[in-house]
Amino acid sequence: MTLLEVSGLRVTYPQGFRRPDFNAVNGVDLEIGEGETIGLVGESGSGKSTIGNAVLGLAPVSGGSIRFDGKDISKAKPRQRRLLSEHMQVVFQDPYGSLNPSRTIGQTLAEPLRVHRDLSPTATRSEVSAMLERVGLRDSDAQRYPAAFSGGQRQRIAVARALMVRPKLVVCDEAVSALDLSTQAQVLNLLKDLQAEMGMSILFISHDLAVVRYMSSRIVVLYRGEVMERGTTRDIYASPTHPYTQKLVAAAPIPDPDRRTMQT
């Protein structure tokens, strides 16, 4: 069953007096099924993050439509967006920048529960503790601040926060690009394990085709705001048809099966 359907999406930005609008995204179609991971891949400026932001309501939709769970959310009002945040969450590239340095990890993870769940303080602490354990951290970490953690640990915390209310869709926008290869592998495996456990869909955005290949069942290739090619991960890698996709595949490193099987 389709969870997210993007049809003819356009996102444009004004560039000033007598200059034409900039088409950041121009007529993009994609869909994500329940429990599926779709990869958006392209170089910087291809529009992939803009698509993710449009889905999340962080970028204006100039044309086309975005349907989530059967409902058009292209022009969702602030109140509707607050309700949607229970079902849509995001993991950004910079975990430190997305975590409030003045709040403990426990406070950060409890916030989505405070907004979307009517739980007692005891039940909230129990949920926070359970989620910290799921992402490979300790219950005592709830009392610590973001600065006390490594980059990989902070990204685990960002994943935990996104999953606290068990959303239907998680947008991962370059979620591992700031991490070293070993830590990337750990976080990617964590996402896969949690997806298997919770059943959420993932829109996985990255410039790294090898990472997208590992995470996604289908891939959409973008260039300058337009779709160049789409298909299953196997087909995109085995027989890319568009010259741009062929260049991306040729430039992608071949993973060492012993070093990059994404073992935790």
mmCIF file of N, CA and C in Angstrom, residues 6 27-32 36-43 46-48 51 203-207 209 212-213 216-223 225-233 236 244-245 248:
data_model
loop_
_atom_site.group_PDB
_atom_site.id
_atom_site.type_symbol
_atom_site.label_atom_id
_atom_site.label_comp_id
_atom_site.label_asym_id
_atom_site.label_seq_id
_atom_site.Cartn_x
_atom_site.Cartn_y
_atom_site.Cartn_z
ATOM 1 N N VAL A 6 4.201 11.507 -4.328
ATOM 2 C CA VAL A 6 4.577 12.834 -4.806
ATOM 3 C C VAL A 6 4.336 12.866 -6.311
ATOM 4 N N GLY A 27 8.775 19.056 -11.478
ATOM 5 C CA GLY A 27 7.953 17.956 -11.977
ATOM 6 C C GLY A 27 8.381 16.578 -11.525
ATOM 7 N N VAL A 28 8.707 16.439 -10.258
ATOM 8 C CA VAL A 28 9.187 15.150 -9.736
ATOM 9 C C VAL A 28 8.027 14.277 -9.263
ATOM 10 N N ASP A 29 8.076 13.008 -9.647
ATOM 11 C CA ASP A 29 7.127 11.998 -9.177
ATOM 12 C C ASP A 29 7.890 10.935 -8.395
ATOM 13 N N LEU A 30 7.327 10.514 -7.277
ATOM 14 C CA LEU A 30 7.849 9.335 -6.575
ATOM 15 C C LEU A 30 6.794 8.839 -5.608
ATOM 16 N N GLU A 31 6.921 7.591 -5.225
ATOM 17 C CA GLU A 31 6.022 7.039 -4.220
ATOM 18 C C GLU A 31 6.778 6.062 -3.328
ATOM 19 N N ILE A 32 6.308 5.953 -2.106
ATOM 20 C CA ILE A 32 6.915 5.060 -1.121
ATOM 21 C C ILE A 32 5.817 4.196 -0.521
ATOM 22 N N GLU A 36 8.751 0.534 3.215
ATOM 23 C CA GLU A 36 9.733 0.541 2.128
ATOM 24 C C GLU A 36 10.740 1.668 2.319
ATOM 25 N N THR A 37 11.943 1.487 1.785
ATOM 26 C CA THR A 37 12.945 2.547 1.744
ATOM 27 C C THR A 37 13.216 2.914 0.289
ATOM 28 N N ILE A 38 13.006 4.204 -0.023
ATOM 29 C CA ILE A 38 13.307 4.730 -1.354
ATOM 30 C C ILE A 38 14.510 5.658 -1.223
ATOM 31 N N GLY A 39 15.482 5.498 -2.113
ATOM 32 C CA GLY A 39 16.664 6.337 -2.098
ATOM 33 C C GLY A 39 16.563 7.468 -3.104
ATOM 34 N N LEU A 40 16.847 8.684 -2.654
ATOM 35 C CA LEU A 40 16.978 9.842 -3.544
ATOM 36 C C LEU A 40 18.458 10.157 -3.648
ATOM 37 N N VAL A 41 19.007 10.112 -4.843
ATOM 38 C CA VAL A 41 20.442 10.305 -4.991
ATOM 39 C C VAL A 41 20.724 11.324 -6.089
ATOM 40 N N GLY A 42 21.749 12.099 -5.873
ATOM 41 C CA GLY A 42 22.167 13.098 -6.844
ATOM 42 C C GLY A 42 23.225 13.979 -6.229
ATOM 43 N N GLU A 43 23.910 14.744 -7.079
ATOM 44 C CA GLU A 43 24.963 15.610 -6.579
ATOM 45 C C GLU A 43 24.359 16.801 -5.841
ATOM 46 N N SER A 46 21.000 19.062 -6.668
ATOM 47 C CA SER A 46 20.088 18.296 -7.527
ATOM 48 C C SER A 46 18.632 18.413 -7.097
ATOM 49 N N GLY A 47 18.384 18.917 -5.902
ATOM 50 C CA GLY A 47 17.015 19.080 -5.428
ATOM 51 C C GLY A 47 16.534 18.008 -4.483
ATOM 52 N N LYS A 48 17.406 17.059 -4.142
ATOM 53 C CA LYS A 48 16.958 15.942 -3.314
ATOM 54 C C LYS A 48 16.545 16.379 -1.907
ATOM 55 N N ILE A 51 13.194 18.213 -1.946
ATOM 56 C CA ILE A 51 12.042 17.304 -1.982
ATOM 57 C C ILE A 51 11.705 16.839 -0.569
ATOM 58 N N LEU A 203 12.453 7.677 3.546
ATOM 59 C CA LEU A 203 12.926 8.408 2.370
ATOM 60 C C LEU A 203 14.379 8.735 2.643
ATOM 61 N N PHE A 204 15.279 8.031 1.973
ATOM 62 C CA PHE A 204 16.704 8.116 2.275
ATOM 63 C C PHE A 204 17.395 8.982 1.235
ATOM 64 N N ILE A 205 17.876 10.143 1.656
ATOM 65 C CA ILE A 205 18.469 11.138 0.771
ATOM 66 C C ILE A 205 19.984 11.144 0.954
ATOM 67 N N SER A 206 20.720 11.001 -0.138
ATOM 68 C CA SER A 206 22.177 10.974 -0.026
ATOM 69 C C SER A 206 22.815 11.249 -1.386
ATOM 70 N N HIS A 207 24.032 11.770 -1.346
ATOM 71 C CA HIS A 207 24.828 11.897 -2.571
ATOM 72 C C HIS A 207 25.657 10.638 -2.807
ATOM 73 N N LEU A 209 25.981 7.012 -3.624
ATOM 74 C CA LEU A 209 25.211 5.950 -4.255
ATOM 75 C C LEU A 209 25.435 4.601 -3.582
ATOM 76 N N VAL A 212 23.148 4.559 -0.567
ATOM 77 C CA VAL A 212 21.770 4.441 -1.024
ATOM 78 C C VAL A 212 21.490 3.009 -1.493
ATOM 79 N N ARG A 213 22.464 2.422 -2.159
ATOM 80 C CA ARG A 213 22.316 1.040 -2.632
ATOM 81 C C ARG A 213 22.083 0.082 -1.473
ATOM 82 N N SER A 216 18.296 0.991 0.165
ATOM 83 C CA SER A 216 17.048 1.194 -0.579
ATOM 84 C C SER A 216 16.656 0.004 -1.440
ATOM 85 N N SER A 217 15.343 -0.166 -1.581
ATOM 86 C CA SER A 217 14.831 -1.162 -2.518
ATOM 87 C C SER A 217 14.666 -0.578 -3.908
ATOM 88 N N ARG A 218 14.375 0.735 -3.963
ATOM 89 C CA ARG A 218 14.278 1.437 -5.238
ATOM 90 C C ARG A 218 15.027 2.766 -5.127
ATOM 91 N N ILE A 219 15.488 3.264 -6.278
ATOM 92 C CA ILE A 219 16.292 4.483 -6.306
ATOM 93 C C ILE A 219 15.713 5.457 -7.331
ATOM 94 N N VAL A 220 15.695 6.728 -6.964
ATOM 95 C CA VAL A 220 15.331 7.809 -7.881
ATOM 96 C C VAL A 220 16.567 8.695 -8.040
ATOM 97 N N VAL A 221 17.026 8.863 -9.272
ATOM 98 C CA VAL A 221 18.229 9.638 -9.561
ATOM 99 C C VAL A 221 17.822 11.037 -10.025
ATOM 100 N N LEU A 222 18.363 12.065 -9.357
ATOM 101 C CA LEU A 222 18.000 13.448 -9.644
ATOM 102 C C LEU A 222 19.177 14.223 -10.220
ATOM 103 N N TYR A 223 18.842 15.177 -11.092
ATOM 104 C CA TYR A 223 19.846 16.108 -11.610
ATOM 105 C C TYR A 223 19.150 17.422 -11.916
ATOM 106 N N GLY A 225 17.065 19.180 -10.306
ATOM 107 C CA GLY A 225 15.648 19.242 -9.971
ATOM 108 C C GLY A 225 14.736 18.333 -10.754
ATOM 109 N N GLU A 226 15.300 17.478 -11.608
ATOM 110 C CA GLU A 226 14.479 16.590 -12.411
ATOM 111 C C GLU A 226 14.948 15.146 -12.263
ATOM 112 N N VAL A 227 14.022 14.228 -12.466
ATOM 113 C CA VAL A 227 14.335 12.801 -12.378
ATOM 114 C C VAL A 227 15.009 12.355 -13.668
ATOM 115 N N MET A 228 16.202 11.814 -13.540
ATOM 116 C CA MET A 228 16.924 11.287 -14.692
ATOM 117 C C MET A 228 16.605 9.810 -14.926
ATOM 118 N N GLU A 229 16.404 9.096 -13.818
ATOM 119 C CA GLU A 229 16.162 7.657 -13.933
ATOM 120 C C GLU A 229 15.585 7.158 -12.619
ATOM 121 N N ARG A 230 14.813 6.119 -12.705
ATOM 122 C CA ARG A 230 14.280 5.470 -11.509
ATOM 123 C C ARG A 230 14.194 3.970 -11.764
ATOM 124 N N GLY A 231 14.259 3.198 -10.689
ATOM 125 C CA GLY A 231 14.166 1.753 -10.847
ATOM 126 C C GLY A 231 14.555 1.043 -9.581
ATOM 127 N N THR A 232 14.530 -0.289 -9.638
ATOM 128 C CA THR A 232 14.986 -1.045 -8.485
ATOM 129 C C THR A 232 16.485 -0.836 -8.305
ATOM 130 N N THR A 233 16.940 -1.029 -7.108
ATOM 131 C CA THR A 233 18.361 -0.859 -6.832
ATOM 132 C C THR A 233 19.195 -1.780 -7.708
ATOM 133 N N ILE A 236 19.242 -0.375 -11.346
ATOM 134 C CA ILE A 236 20.027 0.856 -11.474
ATOM 135 C C ILE A 236 21.510 0.540 -11.497
ATOM 136 N N TYR A 244 23.857 10.203 -17.022
ATOM 137 C CA TYR A 244 24.169 10.749 -15.694
ATOM 138 C C TYR A 244 24.233 9.631 -14.656
ATOM 139 N N THR A 245 23.262 8.715 -14.710
ATOM 140 C CA THR A 245 23.274 7.580 -13.782
ATOM 141 C C THR A 245 24.505 6.714 -14.015
ATOM 142 N N LEU A 248 27.350 8.247 -12.244
ATOM 143 C CA LEU A 248 27.261 8.049 -10.794
ATOM 144 C C LEU A 248 27.683 6.634 -10.409
#
